[in-house]
Amino acid sequence: RLPVEASACGKVILLGEHAVVYGRPALAAPVCGLRARARAEPLPPGAGCWIEAPDTGERLRLSEAPDHPLARTVRLALEHLGLPEPDLRLVLRSELPVAGGLGSSAAASAALVRALFRWADRTPEPEIVSALVYEIEKLHHGTPSGIDNTVIAYERPIRFVRGRPPVLLRIARPFTLVIADSGVPSPTRETVAAVRAGWEREPARYEALFDAIADLVQEAEACLQAGAIEALGPLLDANHRILQELGVSSPLLDHLVEAARMAGALGAKLTGGGRGGNVIALVRPEDVEVVTRALRAAGARGAFATEVRAD
Ligand code: PMV
């Protein structure tokens, strides 16, 4: 048999992170230019199934690392396919920063799942990929809302509410984001736990902040449907302010967001779990260069533009 390959995109949360864990809606979009890629290569009979991640130097045998998230992913997919352990080498590579809020863990799992389905001459429906990856996200995040696995499995901009099928977003006009990496890894599990601790201390205040985020999400969805891209900027700014109040920003993230705005971004915010990871800035196409440069000058490790469109 010939080797097969599959990939999965990264993602950004446009608005609504953290509140989405508490049942509020959130908007997310795929980042098609940054991908995790899995390659499945046949091995001689009896060799067993090996998973290799050259980026992190990991190499494990499926039967000997039962609890490793990558091994769990492979086992889940094989169970779904009704296959025994194959003689197979799975090589996973990723362009996504780890713990950067761009969905690196969900993308890795989704790429592996797709490669195994392809190996079995099957094409998985997005809801199958999403459900399998969600099982793995639970290992990483504790109580994930499910937004990462969903947007990555569908590879389309979505409106997401926990426990419901996603709604594909209607986007009248494509728009451009600059995504900038603070270079600070920040496990989502920790920021989600910090928000949970605050919510337990001051439930009424946190519920009000989540409601305020939900209102911004609703307004943003209306802007996207109407093609009112300029009006989206202040909504991102307002969402960032609430994330500051939730305690998930950081001086560096605030500095990056401010630098983007000063350079002409229409709005900017942290994206994902926060405290580290990435920020997004909404920019007019002609301002991509200057905002990207300003973010780098302000301390971002990397900054690049991505277009969000409905198809
Ligand atoms: O995986 P991240 O860092 O993009 O964060 C996911 C968004 C949160 O709302 C913070 C957590 C969740 O499970 O939805």
PDB file of N, CA and C in Angstrom, residues 72-118:
ATOM      1  N   ARG A  72      -4.131   7.901  22.230  1.00  0.00           N
ATOM      2  CA  ARG A  72      -5.588   7.813  22.473  1.00  0.00           C
ATOM      3  C   ARG A  72      -6.365   8.175  21.202  1.00  0.00           C
ATOM      4  N   THR A  73      -5.856   9.201  20.510  1.00  0.00           N
ATOM      5  CA  THR A  73      -6.513   9.617  19.256  1.00  0.00           C
ATOM      6  C   THR A  73      -6.533   8.457  18.265  1.00  0.00           C
ATOM      7  N   VAL A  74      -5.375   7.835  18.101  1.00  0.00           N
ATOM      8  CA  VAL A  74      -5.258   6.748  17.119  1.00  0.00           C
ATOM      9  C   VAL A  74      -6.166   5.582  17.533  1.00  0.00           C
ATOM     10  N   ARG A  75      -6.156   5.253  18.824  1.00  0.00           N
ATOM     11  CA  ARG A  75      -6.999   4.133  19.281  1.00  0.00           C
ATOM     12  C   ARG A  75      -8.479   4.410  19.045  1.00  0.00           C
ATOM     13  N   LEU A  76      -8.884   5.656  19.371  1.00  0.00           N
ATOM     14  CA  LEU A  76     -10.291   6.015  19.168  1.00  0.00           C
ATOM     15  C   LEU A  76     -10.685   5.882  17.700  1.00  0.00           C
ATOM     16  N   ALA A  77      -9.819   6.382  16.822  1.00  0.00           N
ATOM     17  CA  ALA A  77     -10.140   6.316  15.390  1.00  0.00           C
ATOM     18  C   ALA A  77     -10.194   4.862  14.925  1.00  0.00           C
ATOM     19  N   LEU A  78      -9.234   4.055  15.384  1.00  0.00           N
ATOM     20  CA  LEU A  78      -9.223   2.632  14.983  1.00  0.00           C
ATOM     21  C   LEU A  78     -10.480   1.928  15.493  1.00  0.00           C
ATOM     22  N   GLU A  79     -10.859   2.240  16.739  1.00  0.00           N
ATOM     23  CA  GLU A  79     -12.094   1.631  17.283  1.00  0.00           C
ATOM     24  C   GLU A  79     -13.293   2.009  16.427  1.00  0.00           C
ATOM     25  N   HIS A  80     -13.349   3.299  16.067  1.00  0.00           N
ATOM     26  CA  HIS A  80     -14.468   3.757  15.242  1.00  0.00           C
ATOM     27  C   HIS A  80     -14.493   3.022  13.905  1.00  0.00           C
ATOM     28  N   LEU A  81     -13.305   2.784  13.354  1.00  0.00           N
ATOM     29  CA  LEU A  81     -13.208   2.108  12.051  1.00  0.00           C
ATOM     30  C   LEU A  81     -13.351   0.591  12.184  1.00  0.00           C
ATOM     31  N   GLY A  82     -13.316   0.087  13.419  1.00  0.00           N
ATOM     32  CA  GLY A  82     -13.414  -1.359  13.641  1.00  0.00           C
ATOM     33  C   GLY A  82     -12.168  -2.098  13.197  1.00  0.00           C
ATOM     34  N   LEU A  83     -11.000  -1.451  13.333  1.00  0.00           N
ATOM     35  CA  LEU A  83      -9.744  -2.063  12.871  1.00  0.00           C
ATOM     36  C   LEU A  83      -8.862  -2.440  14.056  1.00  0.00           C
ATOM     37  N   PRO A  84      -8.125  -3.544  13.944  1.00  0.00           N
ATOM     38  CA  PRO A  84      -7.115  -3.869  14.956  1.00  0.00           C
ATOM     39  C   PRO A  84      -5.887  -2.984  14.752  1.00  0.00           C
ATOM     40  N   GLU A  85      -4.922  -3.075  15.681  1.00  0.00           N
ATOM     41  CA  GLU A  85      -3.701  -2.274  15.540  1.00  0.00           C
ATOM     42  C   GLU A  85      -3.022  -2.610  14.211  1.00  0.00           C
ATOM     43  N   PRO A  86      -2.847  -1.610  13.335  1.00  0.00           N
ATOM     44  CA  PRO A  86      -2.233  -1.898  12.030  1.00  0.00           C
ATOM     45  C   PRO A  86      -0.707  -1.820  12.125  1.00  0.00           C
ATOM     46  N   ASP A  87      -0.033  -2.311  11.105  1.00  0.00           N
ATOM     47  CA  ASP A  87       1.412  -2.130  10.994  1.00  0.00           C
ATOM     48  C   ASP A  87       1.621  -0.833  10.227  1.00  0.00           C
ATOM     49  N   LEU A  88       1.853   0.224  10.974  1.00  0.00           N
ATOM     50  CA  LEU A  88       1.745   1.553  10.378  1.00  0.00           C
ATOM     51  C   LEU A  88       2.636   2.530  11.125  1.00  0.00           C
ATOM     52  N   ARG A  89       3.247   3.430  10.365  1.00  0.00           N
ATOM     53  CA  ARG A  89       4.012   4.522  10.957  1.00  0.00           C
ATOM     54  C   ARG A  89       3.230   5.800  10.687  1.00  0.00           C
ATOM     55  N   LEU A  90       2.879   6.497  11.753  1.00  0.00           N
ATOM     56  CA  LEU A  90       2.137   7.750  11.613  1.00  0.00           C
ATOM     57  C   LEU A  90       3.068   8.894  11.982  1.00  0.00           C
ATOM     58  N   VAL A  91       3.295   9.796  11.034  1.00  0.00           N
ATOM     59  CA  VAL A  91       4.205  10.919  11.294  1.00  0.00           C
ATOM     60  C   VAL A  91       3.385  12.199  11.319  1.00  0.00           C
ATOM     61  N   LEU A  92       3.486  12.902  12.439  1.00  0.00           N
ATOM     62  CA  LEU A  92       2.694  14.116  12.633  1.00  0.00           C
ATOM     63  C   LEU A  92       3.603  15.325  12.651  1.00  0.00           C
ATOM     64  N   ARG A  93       3.307  16.286  11.805  1.00  0.00           N
ATOM     65  CA  ARG A  93       4.055  17.554  11.813  1.00  0.00           C
ATOM     66  C   ARG A  93       3.056  18.687  11.936  1.00  0.00           C
ATOM     67  N   SER A  94       3.459  19.767  12.610  1.00  0.00           N
ATOM     68  CA  SER A  94       2.513  20.862  12.770  1.00  0.00           C
ATOM     69  C   SER A  94       3.187  22.213  12.628  1.00  0.00           C
ATOM     70  N   GLU A  95       2.481  23.123  11.968  1.00  0.00           N
ATOM     71  CA  GLU A  95       2.974  24.501  11.847  1.00  0.00           C
ATOM     72  C   GLU A  95       2.392  25.370  12.945  1.00  0.00           C
ATOM     73  N   LEU A  96       1.587  24.782  13.821  1.00  0.00           N
ATOM     74  CA  LEU A  96       0.860  25.563  14.821  1.00  0.00           C
ATOM     75  C   LEU A  96       1.627  25.648  16.135  1.00  0.00           C
ATOM     76  N   PRO A  97       1.735  26.852  16.718  1.00  0.00           N
ATOM     77  CA  PRO A  97       2.411  26.949  18.013  1.00  0.00           C
ATOM     78  C   PRO A  97       1.633  26.191  19.088  1.00  0.00           C
ATOM     79  N   VAL A  98       2.369  25.468  19.919  1.00  0.00           N
ATOM     80  CA  VAL A  98       1.725  24.684  20.982  1.00  0.00           C
ATOM     81  C   VAL A  98       1.256  25.634  22.090  1.00  0.00           C
ATOM     82  N   ALA A  99       0.069  25.378  22.630  1.00  0.00           N
ATOM     83  CA  ALA A  99      -0.494  26.199  23.715  1.00  0.00           C
ATOM     84  C   ALA A  99      -0.551  27.670  23.325  1.00  0.00           C
ATOM     85  N   GLY A 100      -0.868  27.942  22.069  1.00  0.00           N
ATOM     86  CA  GLY A 100      -0.918  29.325  21.594  1.00  0.00           C
ATOM     87  C   GLY A 100      -2.316  29.819  21.279  1.00  0.00           C
ATOM     88  N   GLY A 101      -3.325  29.026  21.609  1.00  0.00           N
ATOM     89  CA  GLY A 101      -4.697  29.465  21.358  1.00  0.00           C
ATOM     90  C   GLY A 101      -5.123  29.311  19.910  1.00  0.00           C
ATOM     91  N   LEU A 102      -4.314  28.630  19.098  1.00  0.00           N
ATOM     92  CA  LEU A 102      -4.681  28.444  17.690  1.00  0.00           C
ATOM     93  C   LEU A 102      -5.148  27.014  17.401  1.00  0.00           C
ATOM     94  N   GLY A 103      -5.427  26.271  18.466  1.00  0.00           N
ATOM     95  CA  GLY A 103      -6.011  24.945  18.273  1.00  0.00           C
ATOM     96  C   GLY A 103      -5.012  23.867  17.913  1.00  0.00           C
ATOM     97  N   SER A 104      -3.757  24.007  18.369  1.00  0.00           N
ATOM     98  CA  SER A 104      -2.728  23.044  17.951  1.00  0.00           C
ATOM     99  C   SER A 104      -3.099  21.612  18.335  1.00  0.00           C
ATOM    100  N   SER A 105      -3.632  21.412  19.525  1.00  0.00           N
ATOM    101  CA  SER A 105      -3.922  20.039  19.954  1.00  0.00           C
ATOM    102  C   SER A 105      -5.071  19.448  19.141  1.00  0.00           C
ATOM    103  N   ALA A 106      -6.113  20.238  18.919  1.00  0.00           N
ATOM    104  CA  ALA A 106      -7.256  19.722  18.148  1.00  0.00           C
ATOM    105  C   ALA A 106      -6.855  19.467  16.694  1.00  0.00           C
ATOM    106  N   ALA A 107      -5.996  20.332  16.142  1.00  0.00           N
ATOM    107  CA  ALA A 107      -5.577  20.144  14.747  1.00  0.00           C
ATOM    108  C   ALA A 107      -4.738  18.871  14.604  1.00  0.00           C
ATOM    109  N   ALA A 108      -3.867  18.610  15.575  1.00  0.00           N
ATOM    110  CA  ALA A 108      -3.051  17.399  15.522  1.00  0.00           C
ATOM    111  C   ALA A 108      -3.953  16.164  15.548  1.00  0.00           C
ATOM    112  N   SER A 109      -4.910  16.164  16.468  1.00  0.00           N
ATOM    113  CA  SER A 109      -5.823  15.016  16.553  1.00  0.00           C
ATOM    114  C   SER A 109      -6.628  14.857  15.265  1.00  0.00           C
ATOM    115  N   ALA A 110      -7.124  15.973  14.732  1.00  0.00           N
ATOM    116  CA  ALA A 110      -7.966  15.898  13.525  1.00  0.00           C
ATOM    117  C   ALA A 110      -7.164  15.373  12.338  1.00  0.00           C
ATOM    118  N   ALA A 111      -5.894  15.800  12.226  1.00  0.00           N
ATOM    119  CA  ALA A 111      -5.071  15.319  11.114  1.00  0.00           C
ATOM    120  C   ALA A 111      -4.847  13.807  11.228  1.00  0.00           C
ATOM    121  N   LEU A 112      -4.595  13.337  12.465  1.00  0.00           N
ATOM    122  CA  LEU A 112      -4.397  11.890  12.668  1.00  0.00           C
ATOM    123  C   LEU A 112      -5.664  11.101  12.331  1.00  0.00           C
ATOM    124  N   VAL A 113      -6.787  11.605  12.815  1.00  0.00           N
ATOM    125  CA  VAL A 113      -8.067  10.908  12.551  1.00  0.00           C
ATOM    126  C   VAL A 113      -8.297  10.812  11.042  1.00  0.00           C
ATOM    127  N   ARG A 114      -8.101  11.934  10.353  1.00  0.00           N
ATOM    128  CA  ARG A 114      -8.340  11.927   8.894  1.00  0.00           C
ATOM    129  C   ARG A 114      -7.377  10.990   8.178  1.00  0.00           C
ATOM    130  N   ALA A 115      -6.104  10.977   8.622  1.00  0.00           N
ATOM    131  CA  ALA A 115      -5.134  10.095   7.961  1.00  0.00           C
ATOM    132  C   ALA A 115      -5.532   8.634   8.152  1.00  0.00           C
ATOM    133  N   LEU A 116      -6.019   8.278   9.347  1.00  0.00           N
ATOM    134  CA  LEU A 116      -6.408   6.879   9.584  1.00  0.00           C
ATOM    135  C   LEU A 116      -7.642   6.506   8.772  1.00  0.00           C
ATOM    136  N   PHE A 117      -8.589   7.425   8.671  1.00  0.00           N
ATOM    137  CA  PHE A 117      -9.768   7.143   7.835  1.00  0.00           C
ATOM    138  C   PHE A 117      -9.333   6.955   6.384  1.00  0.00           C
ATOM    139  N   ARG A 118      -8.447   7.841   5.921  1.00  0.00           N
ATOM    140  CA  ARG A 118      -7.988   7.732   4.532  1.00  0.00           C
ATOM    141  C   ARG A 118      -7.274   6.390   4.324  1.00  0.00           C
TER     142      ARG A 118
END
